[in-house]
Coordinates of C-alpha atoms and ligand atoms in Angstrom, one line a residue:
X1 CA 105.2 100.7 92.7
X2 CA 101.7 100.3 92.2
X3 CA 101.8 96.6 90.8
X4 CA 99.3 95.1 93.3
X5 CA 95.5 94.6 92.9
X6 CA 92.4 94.0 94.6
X7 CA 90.6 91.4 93.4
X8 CA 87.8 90.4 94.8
X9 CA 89.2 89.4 98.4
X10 CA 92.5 88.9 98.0
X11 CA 95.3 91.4 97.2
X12 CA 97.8 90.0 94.4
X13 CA 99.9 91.0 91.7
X14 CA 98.4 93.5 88.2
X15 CA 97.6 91.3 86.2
X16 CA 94.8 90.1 83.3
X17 CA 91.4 88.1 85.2
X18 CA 88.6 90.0 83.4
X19 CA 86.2 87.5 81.9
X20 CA 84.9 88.4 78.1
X21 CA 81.7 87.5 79.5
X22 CA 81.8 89.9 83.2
X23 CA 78.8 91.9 82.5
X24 CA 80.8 95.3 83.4
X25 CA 83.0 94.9 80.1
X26 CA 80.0 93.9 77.8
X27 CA 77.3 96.3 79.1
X28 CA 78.9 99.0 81.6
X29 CA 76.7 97.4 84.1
X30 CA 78.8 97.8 86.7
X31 CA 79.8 100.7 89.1
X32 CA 83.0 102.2 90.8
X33 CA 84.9 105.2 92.5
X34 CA 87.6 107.1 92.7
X35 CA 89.3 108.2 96.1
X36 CA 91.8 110.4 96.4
X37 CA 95.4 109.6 98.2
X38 CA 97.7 112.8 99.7
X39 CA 100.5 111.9 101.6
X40 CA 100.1 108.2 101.3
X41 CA 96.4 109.0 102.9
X42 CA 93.1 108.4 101.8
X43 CA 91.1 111.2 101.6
X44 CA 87.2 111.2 102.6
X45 CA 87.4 107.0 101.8
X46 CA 83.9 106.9 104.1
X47 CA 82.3 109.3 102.0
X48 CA 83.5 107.2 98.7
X49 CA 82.4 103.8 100.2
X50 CA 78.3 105.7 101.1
X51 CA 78.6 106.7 97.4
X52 CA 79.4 103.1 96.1
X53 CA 76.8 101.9 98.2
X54 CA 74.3 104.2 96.9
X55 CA 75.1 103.2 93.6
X56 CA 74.9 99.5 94.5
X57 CA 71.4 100.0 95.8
X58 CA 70.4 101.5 92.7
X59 CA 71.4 99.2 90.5
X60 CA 70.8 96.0 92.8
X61 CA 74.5 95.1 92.6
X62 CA 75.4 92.9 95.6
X63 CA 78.8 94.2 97.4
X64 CA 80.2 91.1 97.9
X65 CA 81.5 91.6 101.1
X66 CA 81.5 94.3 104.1
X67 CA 82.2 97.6 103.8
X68 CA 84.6 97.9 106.4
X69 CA 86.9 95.1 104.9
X70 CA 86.2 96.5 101.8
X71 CA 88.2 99.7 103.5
X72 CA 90.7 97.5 105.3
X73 CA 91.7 96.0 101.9
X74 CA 91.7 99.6 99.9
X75 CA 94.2 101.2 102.8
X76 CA 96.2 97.6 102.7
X77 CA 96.2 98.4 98.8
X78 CA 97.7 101.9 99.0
X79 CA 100.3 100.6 101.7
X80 CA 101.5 97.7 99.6
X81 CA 101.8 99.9 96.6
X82 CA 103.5 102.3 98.6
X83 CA 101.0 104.7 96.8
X84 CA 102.0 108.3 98.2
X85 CA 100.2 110.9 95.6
X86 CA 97.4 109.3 93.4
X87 CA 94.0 107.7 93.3
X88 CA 92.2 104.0 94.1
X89 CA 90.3 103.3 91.2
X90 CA 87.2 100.8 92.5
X91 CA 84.8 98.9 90.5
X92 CA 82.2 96.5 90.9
X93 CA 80.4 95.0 88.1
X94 CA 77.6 92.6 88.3
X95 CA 79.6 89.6 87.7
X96 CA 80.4 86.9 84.4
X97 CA 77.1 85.2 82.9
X98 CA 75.9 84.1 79.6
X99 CA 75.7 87.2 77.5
X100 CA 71.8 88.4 77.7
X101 CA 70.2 92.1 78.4
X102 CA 68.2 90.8 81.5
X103 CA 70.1 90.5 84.8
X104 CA 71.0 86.8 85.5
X105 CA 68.6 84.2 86.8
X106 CA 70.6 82.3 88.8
X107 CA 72.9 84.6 91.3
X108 CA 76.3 85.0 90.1
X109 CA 79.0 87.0 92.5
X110 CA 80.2 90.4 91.7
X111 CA 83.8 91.1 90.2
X112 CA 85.6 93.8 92.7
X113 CA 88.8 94.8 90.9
X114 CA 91.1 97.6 92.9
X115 CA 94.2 99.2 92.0
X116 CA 96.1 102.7 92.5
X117 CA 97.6 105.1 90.5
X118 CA 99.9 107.9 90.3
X119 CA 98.3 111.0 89.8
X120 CA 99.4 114.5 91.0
X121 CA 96.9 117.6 91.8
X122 CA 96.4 119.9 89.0
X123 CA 98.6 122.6 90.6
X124 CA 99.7 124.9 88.0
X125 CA 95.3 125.3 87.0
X126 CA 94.9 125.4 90.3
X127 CA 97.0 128.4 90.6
X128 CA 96.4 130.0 87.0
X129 CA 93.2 128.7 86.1
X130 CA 91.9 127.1 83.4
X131 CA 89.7 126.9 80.4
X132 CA 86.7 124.6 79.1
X133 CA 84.1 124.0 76.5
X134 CA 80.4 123.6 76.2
X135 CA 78.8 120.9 75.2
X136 CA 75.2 119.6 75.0
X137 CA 74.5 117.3 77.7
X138 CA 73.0 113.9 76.0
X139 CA 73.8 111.1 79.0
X140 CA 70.9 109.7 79.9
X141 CA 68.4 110.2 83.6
X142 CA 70.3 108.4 85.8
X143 CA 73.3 110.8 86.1
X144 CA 73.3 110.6 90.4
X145 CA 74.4 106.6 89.9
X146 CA 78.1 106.2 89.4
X147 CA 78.2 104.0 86.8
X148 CA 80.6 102.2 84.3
X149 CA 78.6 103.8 81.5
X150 CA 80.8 106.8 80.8
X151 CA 80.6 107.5 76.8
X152 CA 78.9 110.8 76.6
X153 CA 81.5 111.6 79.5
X154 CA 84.3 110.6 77.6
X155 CA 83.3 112.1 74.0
X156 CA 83.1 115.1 75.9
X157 CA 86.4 115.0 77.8
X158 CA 87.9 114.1 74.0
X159 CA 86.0 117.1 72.7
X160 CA 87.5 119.3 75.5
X161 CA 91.1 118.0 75.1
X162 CA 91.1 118.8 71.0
X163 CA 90.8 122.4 72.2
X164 CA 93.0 122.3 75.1
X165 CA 90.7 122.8 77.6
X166 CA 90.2 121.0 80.8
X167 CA 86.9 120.1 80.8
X168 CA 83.7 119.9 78.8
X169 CA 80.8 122.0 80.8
X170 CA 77.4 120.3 79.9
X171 CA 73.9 122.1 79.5
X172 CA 70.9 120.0 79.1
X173 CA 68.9 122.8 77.2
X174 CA 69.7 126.0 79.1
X175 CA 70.6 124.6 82.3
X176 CA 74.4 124.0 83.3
X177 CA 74.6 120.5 85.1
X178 CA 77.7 119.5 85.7
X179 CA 81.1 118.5 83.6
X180 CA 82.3 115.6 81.9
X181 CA 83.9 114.4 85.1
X182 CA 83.6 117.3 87.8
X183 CA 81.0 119.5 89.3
X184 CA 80.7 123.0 88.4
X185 CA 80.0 126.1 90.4
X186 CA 79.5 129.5 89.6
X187 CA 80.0 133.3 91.5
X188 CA 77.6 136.0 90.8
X189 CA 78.1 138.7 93.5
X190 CA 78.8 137.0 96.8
X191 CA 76.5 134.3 96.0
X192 CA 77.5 130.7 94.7
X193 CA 75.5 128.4 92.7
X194 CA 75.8 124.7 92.2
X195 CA 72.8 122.6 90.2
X196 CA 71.3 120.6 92.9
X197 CA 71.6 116.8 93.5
X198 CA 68.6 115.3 91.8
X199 CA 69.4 112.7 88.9
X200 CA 70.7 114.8 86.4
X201 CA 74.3 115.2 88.1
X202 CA 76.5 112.9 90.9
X203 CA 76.3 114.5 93.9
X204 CA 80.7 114.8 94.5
X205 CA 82.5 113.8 97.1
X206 CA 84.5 117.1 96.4
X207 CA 81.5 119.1 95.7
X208 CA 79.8 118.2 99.2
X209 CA 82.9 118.9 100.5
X210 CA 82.9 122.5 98.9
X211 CA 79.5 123.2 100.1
X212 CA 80.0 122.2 104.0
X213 CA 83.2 124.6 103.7
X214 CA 81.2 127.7 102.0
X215 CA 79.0 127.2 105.5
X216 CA 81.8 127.4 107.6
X217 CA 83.6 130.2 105.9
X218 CA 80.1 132.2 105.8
X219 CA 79.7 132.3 102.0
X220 CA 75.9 132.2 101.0
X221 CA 76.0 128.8 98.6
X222 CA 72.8 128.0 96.5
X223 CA 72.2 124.4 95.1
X224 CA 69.7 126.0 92.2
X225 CA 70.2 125.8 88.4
X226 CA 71.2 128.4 86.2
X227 CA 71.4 128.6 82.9
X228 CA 74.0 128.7 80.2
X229 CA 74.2 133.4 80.1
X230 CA 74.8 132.6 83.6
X231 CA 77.7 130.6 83.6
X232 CA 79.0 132.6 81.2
X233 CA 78.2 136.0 82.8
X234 CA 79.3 134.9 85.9
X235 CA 82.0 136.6 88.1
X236 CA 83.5 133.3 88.7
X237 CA 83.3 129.3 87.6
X238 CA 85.3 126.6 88.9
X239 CA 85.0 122.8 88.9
X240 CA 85.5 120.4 91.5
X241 CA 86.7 116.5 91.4
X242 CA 88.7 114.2 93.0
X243 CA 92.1 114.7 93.2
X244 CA 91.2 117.5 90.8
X245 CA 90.2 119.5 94.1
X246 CA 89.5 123.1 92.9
X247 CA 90.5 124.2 89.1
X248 CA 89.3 127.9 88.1
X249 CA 88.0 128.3 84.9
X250 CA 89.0 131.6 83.1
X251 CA 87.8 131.1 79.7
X252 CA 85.0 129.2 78.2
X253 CA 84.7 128.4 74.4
X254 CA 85.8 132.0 73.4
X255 CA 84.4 133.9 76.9
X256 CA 86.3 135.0 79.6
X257 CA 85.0 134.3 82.5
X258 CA 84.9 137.5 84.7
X259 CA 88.7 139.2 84.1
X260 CA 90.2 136.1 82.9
X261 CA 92.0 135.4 86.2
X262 CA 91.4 133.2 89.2
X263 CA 88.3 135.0 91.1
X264 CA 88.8 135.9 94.7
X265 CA 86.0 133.7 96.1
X266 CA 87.4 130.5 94.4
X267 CA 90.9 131.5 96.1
X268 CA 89.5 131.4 99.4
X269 CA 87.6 128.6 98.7
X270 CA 90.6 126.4 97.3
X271 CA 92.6 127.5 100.1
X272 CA 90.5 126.3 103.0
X273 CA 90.1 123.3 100.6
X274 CA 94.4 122.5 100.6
X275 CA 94.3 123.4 104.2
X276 CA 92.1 120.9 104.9
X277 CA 93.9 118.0 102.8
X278 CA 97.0 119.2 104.6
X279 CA 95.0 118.6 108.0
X280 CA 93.9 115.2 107.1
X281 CA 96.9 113.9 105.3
X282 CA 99.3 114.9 107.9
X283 CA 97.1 113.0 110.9
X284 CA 97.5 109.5 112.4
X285 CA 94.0 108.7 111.5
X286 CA 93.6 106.3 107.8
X287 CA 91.3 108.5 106.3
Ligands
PMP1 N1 80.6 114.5 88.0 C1 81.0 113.5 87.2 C2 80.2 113.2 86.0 C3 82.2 112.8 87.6 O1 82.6 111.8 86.8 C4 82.9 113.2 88.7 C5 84.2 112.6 89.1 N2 84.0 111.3 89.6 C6 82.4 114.3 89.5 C7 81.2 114.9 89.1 C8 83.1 114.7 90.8 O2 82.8 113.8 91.8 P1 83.9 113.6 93.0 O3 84.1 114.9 93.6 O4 83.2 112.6 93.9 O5 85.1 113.1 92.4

């Protein structure tokens, strides 16, 4: 299980080809995704592949080759690895050259590594809830780009599992923007709040996803900051991620978060949500 990898074009077995010098391992300057598999299906892949494109743009990193082979090769991947409940992790960095700041004179090709990985839905916080911490937000202006850089993302995460919480909510002054690795949203009353998608967050697969269903199921959904009292005033929070889905948040730091138990609103919400992974995962369709 799971011992194939992408590799630029060609599928082949796990093993070592990273260069010292690929510009991904010495300066993060790379980018990648993370798509979700249910039932051996991959789960809003066209969505994932905009994203990565997005980020390519941004950072002038050449794909090196089409998007829709780049999907043929990802759904080969999960086939071949037999990959029922998990993620493709997906990364492209800008390629091996001399070691120096600047981007390379002379064009080098890209380094796409894929692979998949085991990884179940967080059921039991889905169902209970769970808690997080606060912590100042200090990544830099960029946020919307999906990039390799992820070290204020991961001290926070760190930060959140030495207090046995799930995630690490970050405020940059006294606005909420997102968490270490998930968006957050917030109830007051029966309106929902999510920061907007401007360059201080990623715009989620999952929290797009969230929004479009909020439409449909009539619930009035705001994409407007608030600020830290909020969050922690609010009726309800929850986060949203891939694979991740929908995880209440009960407590933060040493507040509970409305009575301490999953709120009705994010119920309904994470309801629709599994109904429509169910939908997907159980059609003939590859994504
Ligand atoms: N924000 C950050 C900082 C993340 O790392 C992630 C997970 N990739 C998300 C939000 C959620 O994005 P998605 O729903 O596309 O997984």
């Amino acid at each position: 299980m799971g011992t194939k990898m992408l590799f630029n074009d060609s599928i082949m077995d796990r093993k070592k080809v990273i260069d010292i010098e690929d510009r991904g391992y010495q300066f993060g300057d790379g980018i990648y995704e993370v798509v979700g598999i249910y039932n051996g299906r991959a789960f809003l892949l066209d969505e994932h592949l905009e994203r990565l494109q997005r980020s390519a743009k941004e950072l002038k990193i050449n794909i090196p080759y089409s998007v829709n082979r780049l999907k043929e090769q990802l759904l080969e991947l999960v086939k071949i690895n037999g990959l029922k409940e998990g993620v493709i992790y997906l990364q492209i960095s800008r390629g091996v050259a001399e070691r120096w700041h600047q981007f390379p004179v002379e064009e080098v090709a890209p380094v796409l590594v894929a692979y998949t990985k085991e990884e179940e839905t967080l059921k039991e916080e889905e169902d209970n809830g769970a808690t997080a911490i606060l912590t100042q937000d200090i990544r830099w202006l960029r946020c919307d780009i999906k990039t390799l850089n992820l070290l204020p993302n991961v001290l926070g995460k760190q930060k959140a599992t030495e207090k046995q919480a799930v995630e690490a909510i970050f405020h940059r002054g006294d606005i909420i923007t997102e968490a270490s690795a998930s968006n957050v949203f917030i109830v007051k009353g029966s309106v929902l709040y999510t920061h907007p998608a401007n360059h201080f967050i990623l715009n989620g697969i999952t929290r797009r996803k969230v929004i479009d269903l909020c439409n449909e199921l009539d619930l009035d959904v705001r994409e407007e900051t608030y600020s830290v009292s909020d969050l922690l005033s609010a009726d309800e929070v929850f986060i949203t991620a891939t694979k991740l889905d929908i995880v209440p948040i009960i407590r933060i730091d040493e507040v509970l978060i409305g009575e301490g138990i999953p709120g009705k609103y994010t119920t309904r919400i994470l309801q629709a949500y599994r109904d429509i992974i169910r939908e997907t995962s159980n059609e003939n369709g590859v994504s």
